[in-house]
Amino acid sequence: MPVEEAPEDDDVRQSYNFAPGYHGLVYRADVPDHGAGVRHHKRGEEGQNAEELSETPQETEPEVKETRYKLQSMKWGLIPFWTKRNPDYGSMLKTINCRDDSLLENRGMWNTMKQKKRCIVVCQGFYEWLKKNGGKEKVPHFVKRKDDQPMCFAGLWDCAQYEGRLHAPIRSEQRVDTGAGSEEKLYTYTVITTSPNKQLQFLHDRMPVILDNGSEDMWTWLDPKRSTWSKELQSLLKPYKGELECYQVSKDVGKVGNNSPTFIVPITSTENKNNIANFFGSAKKSAKIEGVKKELDEAEDAALKNPKVKHEAEEKRVTVDHEGTENKAPLPVPKSEDRDPKPGLKREHSDDDAAADMATTSPSKVAKSRKTAKQWNSSPEKASSGTSTRKTRSATSNGTKRSPTKSSHPSEQTITKFFN
């Protein structure tokens, strides 16, 4: 929608519980306060109807080449232009809505407004109360467009100027004269209602007239050049044929002054914390989570007490505990054919190895080797009484008993010599 002028954000009441008397957002043609078309001279006083106004033109408005539109802050609850004093709240409630059938005849308080002061009321949706138990119980429902676009209600507006000092504060966009007379201009509006469509027949016997944003019907309704009521304009006031969404909401919306985003959330939605079913559902969900957590903790404790080693599929070797390792980690059992020690590790010198060495080494080395073998095969219990029986072993000993004397055989070198 084209907008040439718009109010400040603070001038429009933004609320999830919009009540009569609040200032809402109205879209209309930028026309003078007397409305579109030629201004007429008023002959009547307060309370006189619009049909009593003279049809004699007082002044002629210049033809507008291009229509301009604007958004304006207006108070909900129409106050006619002939009103001299600020009405009470009860009187204002009577004009928050205007029935479409009351516009059929060219008389009544709406006659001037319907011809010259038509507008669009912009909002997100509206509440309606479903009566149950013979009207003793009222269940609130929220109605909005299926596509979540803003709603455009057909409405009428007017501008009143009171005599004397103003009793109620008005929004800051208007000027106030604090003297004996008041230059205050109060802009107000009403929403036109019609019969409900099939979707809302269960809810209420009336619904607002909804026009699609940017549609031909909307521009026809707002056209300031149409300053005479016609059957074409009357035909626009019909039940909405588009898709709407209607659902039950919290009863807290029934109290003026309450305001919360949850008011437009379905009462059955998981997002609505006020729903008692959701409350117990959340409690059950929390209890379930705690139960799963407890089972996981118990399984973890059992796994620590009885650890299981997971073997890789390609690993066929078994594991066995070795007391000689520092970290006590299980190592794979060596294959039987793999008997050659790794470089730098000592192994037991057998008689077969000694015989083999005799064929390749000098007589002095052979004698030394025999001595070494004899010392390895000797039992500690057979040692002389004068000899110490203290057991000694190398840093690389695997638990086998051996002589503490050093060997000159290459396979019997100590680990320190290997690194040196």
Short mmCIF file of C-alpha atoms in Angstrom, two decimals:
data_model
loop_
_atom_site.label_atom_id
_atom_site.label_comp_id
_atom_site.label_asym_id
_atom_site.label_seq_id
_atom_site.Cartn_x
_atom_site.Cartn_y
_atom_site.Cartn_z
CA MET A 1 0.00 0.00 0.00
CA PRO A 2 1.41 3.43 -0.89
CA VAL A 3 1.95 5.63 2.16
CA GLU A 4 2.72 9.34 1.99
CA GLU A 5 2.46 9.96 5.72
CA ALA A 6 2.71 7.78 8.83
CA PRO A 7 2.49 8.37 12.60
CA GLU A 8 5.24 7.89 15.13
CA ASP A 9 5.55 4.45 16.68
CA ASP A 10 4.56 5.79 20.11
CA ASP A 11 1.32 7.20 18.72
CA VAL A 12 -0.07 3.73 17.98
CA ARG A 13 -0.89 1.34 20.79
CA GLN A 14 0.87 -1.96 20.14
CA SER A 15 -0.84 -4.59 22.23
CA TYR A 16 -1.83 -8.27 22.15
CA ASN A 17 -4.99 -7.27 24.02
CA PHE A 18 -6.27 -4.25 22.12
CA ALA A 19 -9.26 -2.68 23.88
CA PRO A 20 -11.79 0.05 22.95
CA GLY A 21 -10.32 3.47 23.59
CA TYR A 22 -6.83 2.45 22.42
CA HIS A 23 -5.24 4.22 19.47
CA GLY A 24 -4.96 1.91 16.47
CA LEU A 25 -3.54 2.14 12.97
CA VAL A 26 -5.87 3.40 10.24
CA TYR A 27 -5.19 3.64 6.49
CA ARG A 28 -7.20 6.21 4.52
CA ALA A 29 -7.12 8.69 1.67
CA ASP A 30 -5.47 11.99 2.53
CA VAL A 31 -8.58 14.15 2.49
CA PRO A 32 -9.68 17.10 4.69
CA ASP A 33 -11.28 16.50 8.06
CA HIS A 34 -14.76 16.97 6.62
CA GLY A 35 -14.13 14.03 4.29
CA ALA A 36 -13.94 13.52 0.56
CA GLY A 37 -15.87 15.56 -1.95
CA VAL A 38 -17.67 18.85 -1.41
CA ARG A 39 -18.10 20.18 2.11
CA HIS A 40 -21.68 20.82 3.23
CA HIS A 41 -23.00 23.43 5.64
CA LYS A 42 -24.23 22.04 8.96
CA ARG A 43 -27.56 23.38 10.21
CA GLY A 44 -28.18 21.12 13.19
CA GLU A 45 -26.80 20.96 16.68
CA GLU A 46 -25.53 18.09 18.78
CA GLY A 47 -27.44 14.83 18.34
CA GLN A 48 -28.83 15.76 14.90
CA ASN A 49 -28.37 13.17 12.20
CA ALA A 50 -26.39 13.57 9.04
CA GLU A 51 -29.47 13.71 6.81
CA GLU A 52 -30.31 17.06 8.41
CA LEU A 53 -27.19 18.60 6.89
CA SER A 54 -27.75 20.97 4.03
CA GLU A 55 -26.81 19.83 0.56
CA THR A 56 -25.85 23.38 -0.37
CA PRO A 57 -22.10 23.53 -0.98
CA GLN A 58 -20.25 25.92 1.28
CA GLU A 59 -16.99 25.68 -0.59
CA THR A 60 -15.69 23.74 -3.52
CA GLU A 61 -12.67 21.53 -3.16
CA PRO A 62 -10.20 21.60 -6.05
CA GLU A 63 -10.03 18.40 -8.03
CA VAL A 64 -7.21 16.16 -6.91
CA LYS A 65 -5.18 14.78 -9.78
CA GLU A 66 -3.53 12.00 -7.80
CA THR A 67 -4.89 10.43 -4.63
CA ARG A 68 -2.53 10.27 -1.71
CA TYR A 69 -2.90 7.79 1.15
CA LYS A 70 -1.62 7.87 4.69
CA LEU A 71 -1.47 5.89 7.90
CA GLN A 72 -2.90 7.65 10.92
CA SER A 73 -3.32 6.97 14.63
CA MET A 74 -7.00 6.99 15.64
CA LYS A 75 -8.95 6.09 18.75
CA TRP A 76 -11.16 3.00 18.58
CA GLY A 77 -14.78 4.02 19.22
CA LEU A 78 -16.18 6.54 16.75
CA ILE A 79 -17.20 9.95 18.07
CA PRO A 80 -19.32 11.89 15.51
CA PHE A 81 -18.15 15.32 14.39
CA TRP A 82 -21.14 17.09 15.93
CA THR A 83 -20.19 15.96 19.46
CA LYS A 84 -19.47 18.97 21.71
CA ARG A 85 -18.26 17.19 24.85
CA ASN A 86 -16.16 14.19 25.60
CA PRO A 87 -18.54 11.19 25.87
CA ASP A 88 -18.32 8.68 28.68
CA TYR A 89 -16.82 5.24 28.16
CA GLY A 90 -20.20 3.52 27.95
CA SER A 91 -21.32 5.73 25.07
CA MET A 92 -18.08 5.12 23.21
CA LEU A 93 -18.54 1.33 23.45
CA LYS A 94 -21.71 1.65 21.41
CA THR A 95 -19.74 2.87 18.39
CA ILE A 96 -16.77 0.48 18.29
CA ASN A 97 -18.65 -1.49 15.61
CA CYS A 98 -21.06 -0.59 12.82
CA ARG A 99 -23.43 -3.17 11.35
CA ASP A 100 -23.45 -3.42 7.58
CA ASP A 101 -27.24 -3.50 7.43
CA SER A 102 -27.38 -0.11 9.22
CA LEU A 103 -25.77 1.44 6.11
CA LEU A 104 -28.49 0.36 3.69
CA GLU A 105 -30.55 3.53 4.11
CA ASN A 106 -29.24 7.06 3.73
CA ARG A 107 -29.98 8.14 7.26
CA GLY A 108 -28.67 7.68 10.75
CA MET A 109 -25.42 8.72 12.36
CA TRP A 110 -23.30 6.82 9.82
CA ASN A 111 -24.65 8.57 6.75
CA THR A 112 -21.90 11.17 6.31
CA MET A 113 -19.08 8.82 7.28
CA LYS A 114 -20.05 6.06 4.87
CA GLN A 115 -20.02 8.50 1.95
CA LYS A 116 -16.95 10.60 2.68
CA LYS A 117 -14.90 9.00 5.47
CA ARG A 118 -14.15 5.36 4.68
CA CYS A 119 -10.96 3.73 5.90
CA ILE A 120 -9.09 0.49 6.49
CA VAL A 121 -8.24 -0.68 10.01
CA VAL A 122 -4.95 -2.61 10.07
CA CYS A 123 -4.37 -5.35 12.64
CA GLN A 124 -2.97 -8.85 13.08
CA GLY A 125 -6.27 -10.51 13.92
CA PHE A 126 -9.22 -10.36 16.32
CA TYR A 127 -10.64 -12.16 19.34
CA GLU A 128 -14.11 -13.59 19.62
CA TRP A 129 -15.74 -15.38 22.55
CA LEU A 130 -17.60 -18.65 22.20
CA LYS A 131 -20.51 -18.86 24.62
CA LYS A 132 -21.07 -22.14 26.47
CA ASN A 133 -23.47 -23.38 29.13
CA GLY A 134 -26.14 -20.91 28.13
CA GLY A 135 -23.75 -17.98 28.06
CA LYS A 136 -22.35 -18.61 31.55
CA GLU A 137 -18.95 -19.54 30.15
CA LYS A 138 -17.10 -17.59 27.46
CA VAL A 139 -14.14 -19.20 25.75
CA PRO A 140 -11.84 -16.80 23.83
CA HIS A 141 -10.69 -17.61 20.31
CA PHE A 142 -8.21 -15.83 18.08
CA VAL A 143 -8.86 -15.42 14.35
CA LYS A 144 -6.18 -14.54 11.81
CA ARG A 145 -5.39 -15.00 8.17
CA LYS A 146 -4.08 -18.41 7.12
CA ASP A 147 -1.11 -16.78 5.38
CA ASP A 148 -0.24 -14.71 8.50
CA GLN A 149 -0.61 -11.44 6.57
CA PRO A 150 -2.11 -8.39 8.34
CA MET A 151 -5.87 -8.09 8.31
CA CYS A 152 -7.60 -5.12 6.67
CA PHE A 153 -11.00 -4.31 8.18
CA ALA A 154 -13.45 -2.02 6.41
CA GLY A 155 -14.09 0.94 8.69
CA LEU A 156 -15.37 4.49 9.02
CA TRP A 157 -13.62 7.43 10.64
CA ASP A 158 -14.50 10.91 11.85
CA CYS A 159 -12.96 14.00 13.44
CA ALA A 160 -14.52 15.79 16.40
CA GLN A 161 -13.60 19.02 18.13
CA TYR A 162 -14.92 19.63 21.63
CA GLU A 163 -16.04 22.91 23.14
CA GLY A 164 -14.15 24.06 26.22
CA ARG A 165 -11.37 22.28 28.04
CA LEU A 166 -10.72 18.63 27.11
CA HIS A 167 -11.34 16.09 29.89
CA ALA A 168 -9.23 13.20 28.59
CA PRO A 169 -5.61 13.31 27.40
CA ILE A 170 -5.06 12.74 23.71
CA ARG A 171 -2.05 11.53 21.76
CA SER A 172 0.79 13.94 21.22
CA GLU A 173 0.31 14.30 17.48
CA GLN A 174 -2.56 16.78 18.00
CA ARG A 175 -2.24 20.29 19.39
CA VAL A 176 -4.13 21.32 22.53
CA ASP A 177 -5.36 24.79 23.47
CA THR A 178 -5.47 25.06 27.25
CA GLY A 179 -7.64 28.19 27.16
CA ALA A 180 -11.41 28.44 27.42
CA GLY A 181 -11.84 26.90 23.99
CA SER A 182 -10.15 23.82 22.62
CA GLU A 183 -8.46 23.43 19.25
CA GLU A 184 -8.08 19.73 19.94
CA LYS A 185 -8.99 17.42 17.05
CA LEU A 186 -9.86 13.91 18.02
CA TYR A 187 -9.79 11.27 15.26
CA THR A 188 -11.79 8.11 15.92
CA TYR A 189 -12.93 5.07 13.96
CA THR A 190 -15.34 2.14 13.94
CA VAL A 191 -15.13 -1.37 12.41
CA ILE A 192 -17.91 -2.54 10.10
CA THR A 193 -19.28 -6.01 10.82
CA THR A 194 -21.28 -8.44 8.70
CA SER A 195 -22.65 -11.99 8.87
CA PRO A 196 -20.05 -14.71 9.63
CA ASN A 197 -18.71 -17.01 6.96
CA LYS A 198 -19.15 -20.78 7.22
CA GLN A 199 -15.89 -21.18 9.10
CA LEU A 200 -16.90 -18.83 11.94
CA GLN A 201 -20.60 -19.59 12.22
CA PHE A 202 -19.99 -21.76 15.28
CA LEU A 203 -18.20 -18.91 17.04
CA HIS A 204 -20.42 -15.81 16.66
CA ASP A 205 -23.21 -14.34 14.60
CA ARG A 206 -21.05 -11.41 13.39
CA MET A 207 -17.55 -10.90 11.99
CA PRO A 208 -15.55 -7.89 10.70
CA VAL A 209 -15.65 -7.08 7.00
CA ILE A 210 -12.22 -8.18 5.75
CA LEU A 211 -10.75 -6.83 2.51
CA ASP A 212 -7.63 -8.28 0.92
CA ASN A 213 -4.65 -5.96 0.96
CA GLY A 214 -4.10 -4.32 -2.43
CA SER A 215 -7.26 -5.82 -3.91
CA GLU A 216 -9.62 -3.97 -6.23
CA ASP A 217 -12.30 -4.07 -3.54
CA MET A 218 -10.00 -2.28 -1.11
CA TRP A 219 -9.17 0.54 -3.53
CA THR A 220 -12.85 0.88 -4.39
CA TRP A 221 -13.67 1.23 -0.71
CA LEU A 222 -11.00 3.88 -0.18
CA ASP A 223 -11.61 5.85 -3.39
CA PRO A 224 -12.27 9.49 -2.32
CA LYS A 225 -13.93 10.23 -5.65
CA ARG A 226 -16.82 7.97 -4.65
CA SER A 227 -18.45 10.49 -2.31
CA THR A 228 -21.96 9.08 -2.73
CA TRP A 229 -23.10 5.82 -1.25
CA SER A 230 -23.91 3.20 -3.85
CA LYS A 231 -24.89 -0.42 -4.24
CA GLU A 232 -21.34 -1.16 -5.35
CA LEU A 233 -19.95 0.06 -2.04
CA GLN A 234 -22.65 -1.79 -0.11
CA SER A 235 -21.82 -5.02 -1.96
CA LEU A 236 -18.26 -4.93 -0.58
CA LEU A 237 -19.62 -5.52 2.91
CA LYS A 238 -19.83 -9.31 2.85
CA PRO A 239 -18.40 -12.32 4.70
CA TYR A 240 -14.77 -13.09 3.97
CA LYS A 241 -14.19 -15.84 1.41
CA GLY A 242 -10.49 -16.36 2.05
CA GLU A 243 -8.82 -18.83 4.40
CA LEU A 244 -8.78 -18.00 8.08
CA GLU A 245 -7.32 -19.75 11.09
CA CYS A 246 -9.30 -19.90 14.33
CA TYR A 247 -8.25 -21.49 17.61
CA GLN A 248 -8.83 -21.27 21.35
CA VAL A 249 -6.49 -19.06 23.41
CA SER A 250 -5.87 -18.23 27.06
CA LYS A 251 -8.70 -16.76 29.12
CA ASP A 252 -6.27 -14.16 30.45
CA VAL A 253 -7.01 -12.11 27.35
CA GLY A 254 -10.46 -11.40 28.78
CA LYS A 255 -9.07 -8.92 31.29
CA VAL A 256 -8.23 -5.47 29.99
CA GLY A 257 -4.72 -4.50 30.98
CA ASN A 258 -3.26 -7.97 30.51
CA ASN A 259 -0.81 -8.13 27.65
CA SER A 260 1.34 -11.04 26.52
CA PRO A 261 2.48 -12.61 23.23
CA THR A 262 1.07 -15.90 24.49
CA PHE A 263 -2.45 -14.51 24.02
CA ILE A 264 -2.31 -15.32 20.31
CA VAL A 265 -0.70 -18.75 20.82
CA PRO A 266 -3.11 -21.74 20.63
CA ILE A 267 -4.00 -23.09 24.05
CA THR A 268 -3.10 -26.60 22.84
CA SER A 269 0.30 -25.54 21.51
CA THR A 270 3.47 -26.79 23.21
CA GLU A 271 4.63 -23.15 23.21
CA ASN A 272 1.80 -22.16 25.56
CA LYS A 273 3.15 -22.51 29.12
CA ASN A 274 -0.27 -21.71 30.59
CA ASN A 275 -1.72 -24.95 29.30
CA ILE A 276 -1.97 -27.40 32.22
CA ALA A 277 -1.64 -30.36 29.84
CA ASN A 278 1.65 -28.94 28.61
CA PHE A 279 2.73 -28.46 32.21
CA PHE A 280 2.26 -32.12 33.07
CA GLY A 281 3.64 -33.12 29.68
CA SER A 282 6.81 -31.20 30.44
CA ALA A 283 7.01 -32.83 33.86
CA LYS A 284 6.70 -36.28 32.31
CA LYS A 285 9.33 -35.40 29.74
CA SER A 286 11.70 -34.20 32.46
CA ALA A 287 11.10 -37.36 34.49
CA LYS A 288 11.79 -39.49 31.43
CA ILE A 289 15.05 -37.66 30.79
CA GLU A 290 16.09 -38.14 34.42
CA GLY A 291 15.28 -41.86 34.15
CA VAL A 292 17.39 -42.27 31.03
CA LYS A 293 20.23 -40.37 32.67
CA LYS A 294 20.07 -42.65 35.72
CA GLU A 295 20.19 -45.76 33.52
CA LEU A 296 23.22 -44.40 31.68
CA ASP A 297 25.01 -43.72 34.98
CA GLU A 298 24.29 -47.25 36.22
CA ALA A 299 25.53 -48.75 32.95
CA GLU A 300 28.70 -46.68 33.17
CA ASP A 301 29.36 -47.87 36.74
CA ALA A 302 28.84 -51.49 35.70
CA ALA A 303 31.22 -51.06 32.79
CA LEU A 304 33.90 -49.71 35.11
CA LYS A 305 33.52 -52.67 37.47
CA ASN A 306 33.52 -55.27 34.69
CA PRO A 307 35.50 -53.77 31.82
CA LYS A 308 35.27 -55.45 28.47
CA VAL A 309 37.94 -55.19 25.82
CA LYS A 310 36.69 -54.68 22.32
CA HIS A 311 38.80 -56.52 19.77
CA GLU A 312 39.25 -55.26 16.24
CA ALA A 313 37.94 -57.61 13.59
CA GLU A 314 41.27 -57.93 11.82
CA GLU A 315 43.20 -58.66 15.00
CA LYS A 316 43.32 -62.45 15.60
CA ARG A 317 45.82 -62.50 18.40
CA VAL A 318 44.79 -62.99 22.02
CA THR A 319 46.02 -60.90 24.92
CA VAL A 320 47.68 -61.91 28.15
CA ASP A 321 48.73 -60.01 31.26
CA HIS A 322 52.46 -59.47 31.80
CA GLU A 323 53.69 -58.57 35.26
CA GLY A 324 56.92 -57.12 33.95
CA THR A 325 55.39 -54.18 32.10
CA GLU A 326 55.32 -50.79 33.77
CA ASN A 327 51.79 -49.82 32.84
CA LYS A 328 50.38 -53.34 33.40
CA ALA A 329 48.85 -53.24 29.92
CA PRO A 330 48.10 -56.61 28.25
CA LEU A 331 50.36 -57.48 25.34
CA PRO A 332 49.85 -59.91 22.47
CA VAL A 333 51.19 -63.42 22.86
CA PRO A 334 54.20 -63.86 20.50
CA LYS A 335 53.99 -66.43 17.74
CA SER A 336 55.92 -69.72 18.33
CA GLU A 337 58.06 -69.39 15.23
CA ASP A 338 59.20 -65.91 16.17
CA ARG A 339 61.95 -66.58 18.71
CA ASP A 340 64.64 -64.12 17.64
CA PRO A 341 65.01 -61.38 20.19
CA LYS A 342 64.76 -57.80 19.14
CA PRO A 343 67.98 -55.74 19.08
CA GLY A 344 69.01 -54.60 22.52
CA LEU A 345 66.94 -57.20 24.44
CA LYS A 346 68.56 -60.05 26.38
CA ARG A 347 67.51 -63.66 26.10
CA GLU A 348 68.56 -66.86 27.93
CA HIS A 349 71.70 -68.47 26.56
CA SER A 350 71.03 -72.15 25.85
CA ASP A 351 73.49 -75.04 25.46
CA ASP A 352 72.71 -75.19 21.74
CA ASP A 353 73.81 -71.59 21.37
CA ALA A 354 77.03 -72.36 23.24
CA ALA A 355 77.82 -75.27 20.94
CA ALA A 356 77.24 -73.09 17.93
CA ASP A 357 79.51 -70.43 19.32
CA MET A 358 82.35 -72.93 19.81
CA ALA A 359 82.63 -73.46 16.09
CA THR A 360 82.97 -69.75 15.35
CA THR A 361 84.78 -68.22 18.30
CA SER A 362 88.28 -68.52 19.83
CA PRO A 363 89.09 -71.04 22.67
CA SER A 364 89.25 -68.26 25.22
CA LYS A 365 85.75 -67.12 24.38
CA VAL A 366 84.45 -70.65 24.41
CA ALA A 367 85.80 -71.20 27.89
CA LYS A 368 84.25 -67.99 29.01
CA SER A 369 80.97 -68.95 27.46
CA ARG A 370 81.00 -72.30 29.26
CA LYS A 371 81.59 -70.51 32.50
CA THR A 372 78.74 -68.25 31.87
CA ALA A 373 76.42 -71.11 30.99
CA LYS A 374 77.52 -73.00 34.09
CA GLN A 375 76.81 -69.99 36.24
CA TRP A 376 73.34 -69.58 34.69
CA ASN A 377 72.50 -73.28 35.27
CA SER A 378 73.81 -73.30 38.83
CA SER A 379 71.26 -73.25 41.64
CA PRO A 380 71.52 -70.63 44.40
CA GLU A 381 70.87 -73.31 47.05
CA LYS A 382 74.21 -74.99 46.14
CA ALA A 383 76.29 -71.92 46.81
CA SER A 384 78.92 -72.07 49.54
CA SER A 385 78.15 -70.81 52.95
CA GLY A 386 80.67 -68.07 52.56
CA THR A 387 79.05 -66.73 49.46
CA SER A 388 76.20 -64.20 49.61
CA THR A 389 72.80 -65.59 48.62
CA ARG A 390 71.39 -62.17 47.59
CA LYS A 391 69.58 -62.26 44.25
CA THR A 392 70.56 -59.73 41.64
CA ARG A 393 69.16 -59.09 38.22
CA SER A 394 69.70 -56.82 35.25
CA ALA A 395 67.49 -53.84 34.43
CA THR A 396 66.27 -55.80 31.43
CA SER A 397 65.77 -59.13 33.22
CA ASN A 398 62.49 -60.92 32.45
CA GLY A 399 62.46 -62.76 35.75
CA THR A 400 64.97 -65.52 34.79
CA LYS A 401 67.77 -66.34 37.21
CA ARG A 402 71.23 -65.54 35.92
CA SER A 403 74.75 -64.79 37.09
CA PRO A 404 75.56 -61.23 38.03
CA THR A 405 78.81 -61.41 36.05
CA LYS A 406 78.96 -59.64 32.78
CA SER A 407 79.14 -61.59 29.52
CA SER A 408 81.15 -60.68 26.53
CA HIS A 409 78.76 -62.41 24.13
CA PRO A 410 77.18 -59.92 21.67
CA SER A 411 73.69 -61.19 22.52
CA GLU A 412 74.26 -60.64 26.24
CA GLN A 413 75.08 -56.89 26.23
CA THR A 414 73.30 -54.70 28.75
CA ILE A 415 70.66 -52.16 27.75
CA THR A 416 72.92 -49.29 28.73
CA LYS A 417 75.61 -50.41 26.32
CA PHE A 418 73.02 -50.70 23.58
CA PHE A 419 72.14 -47.01 23.87
CA ASN A 420 75.78 -45.98 24.39
#
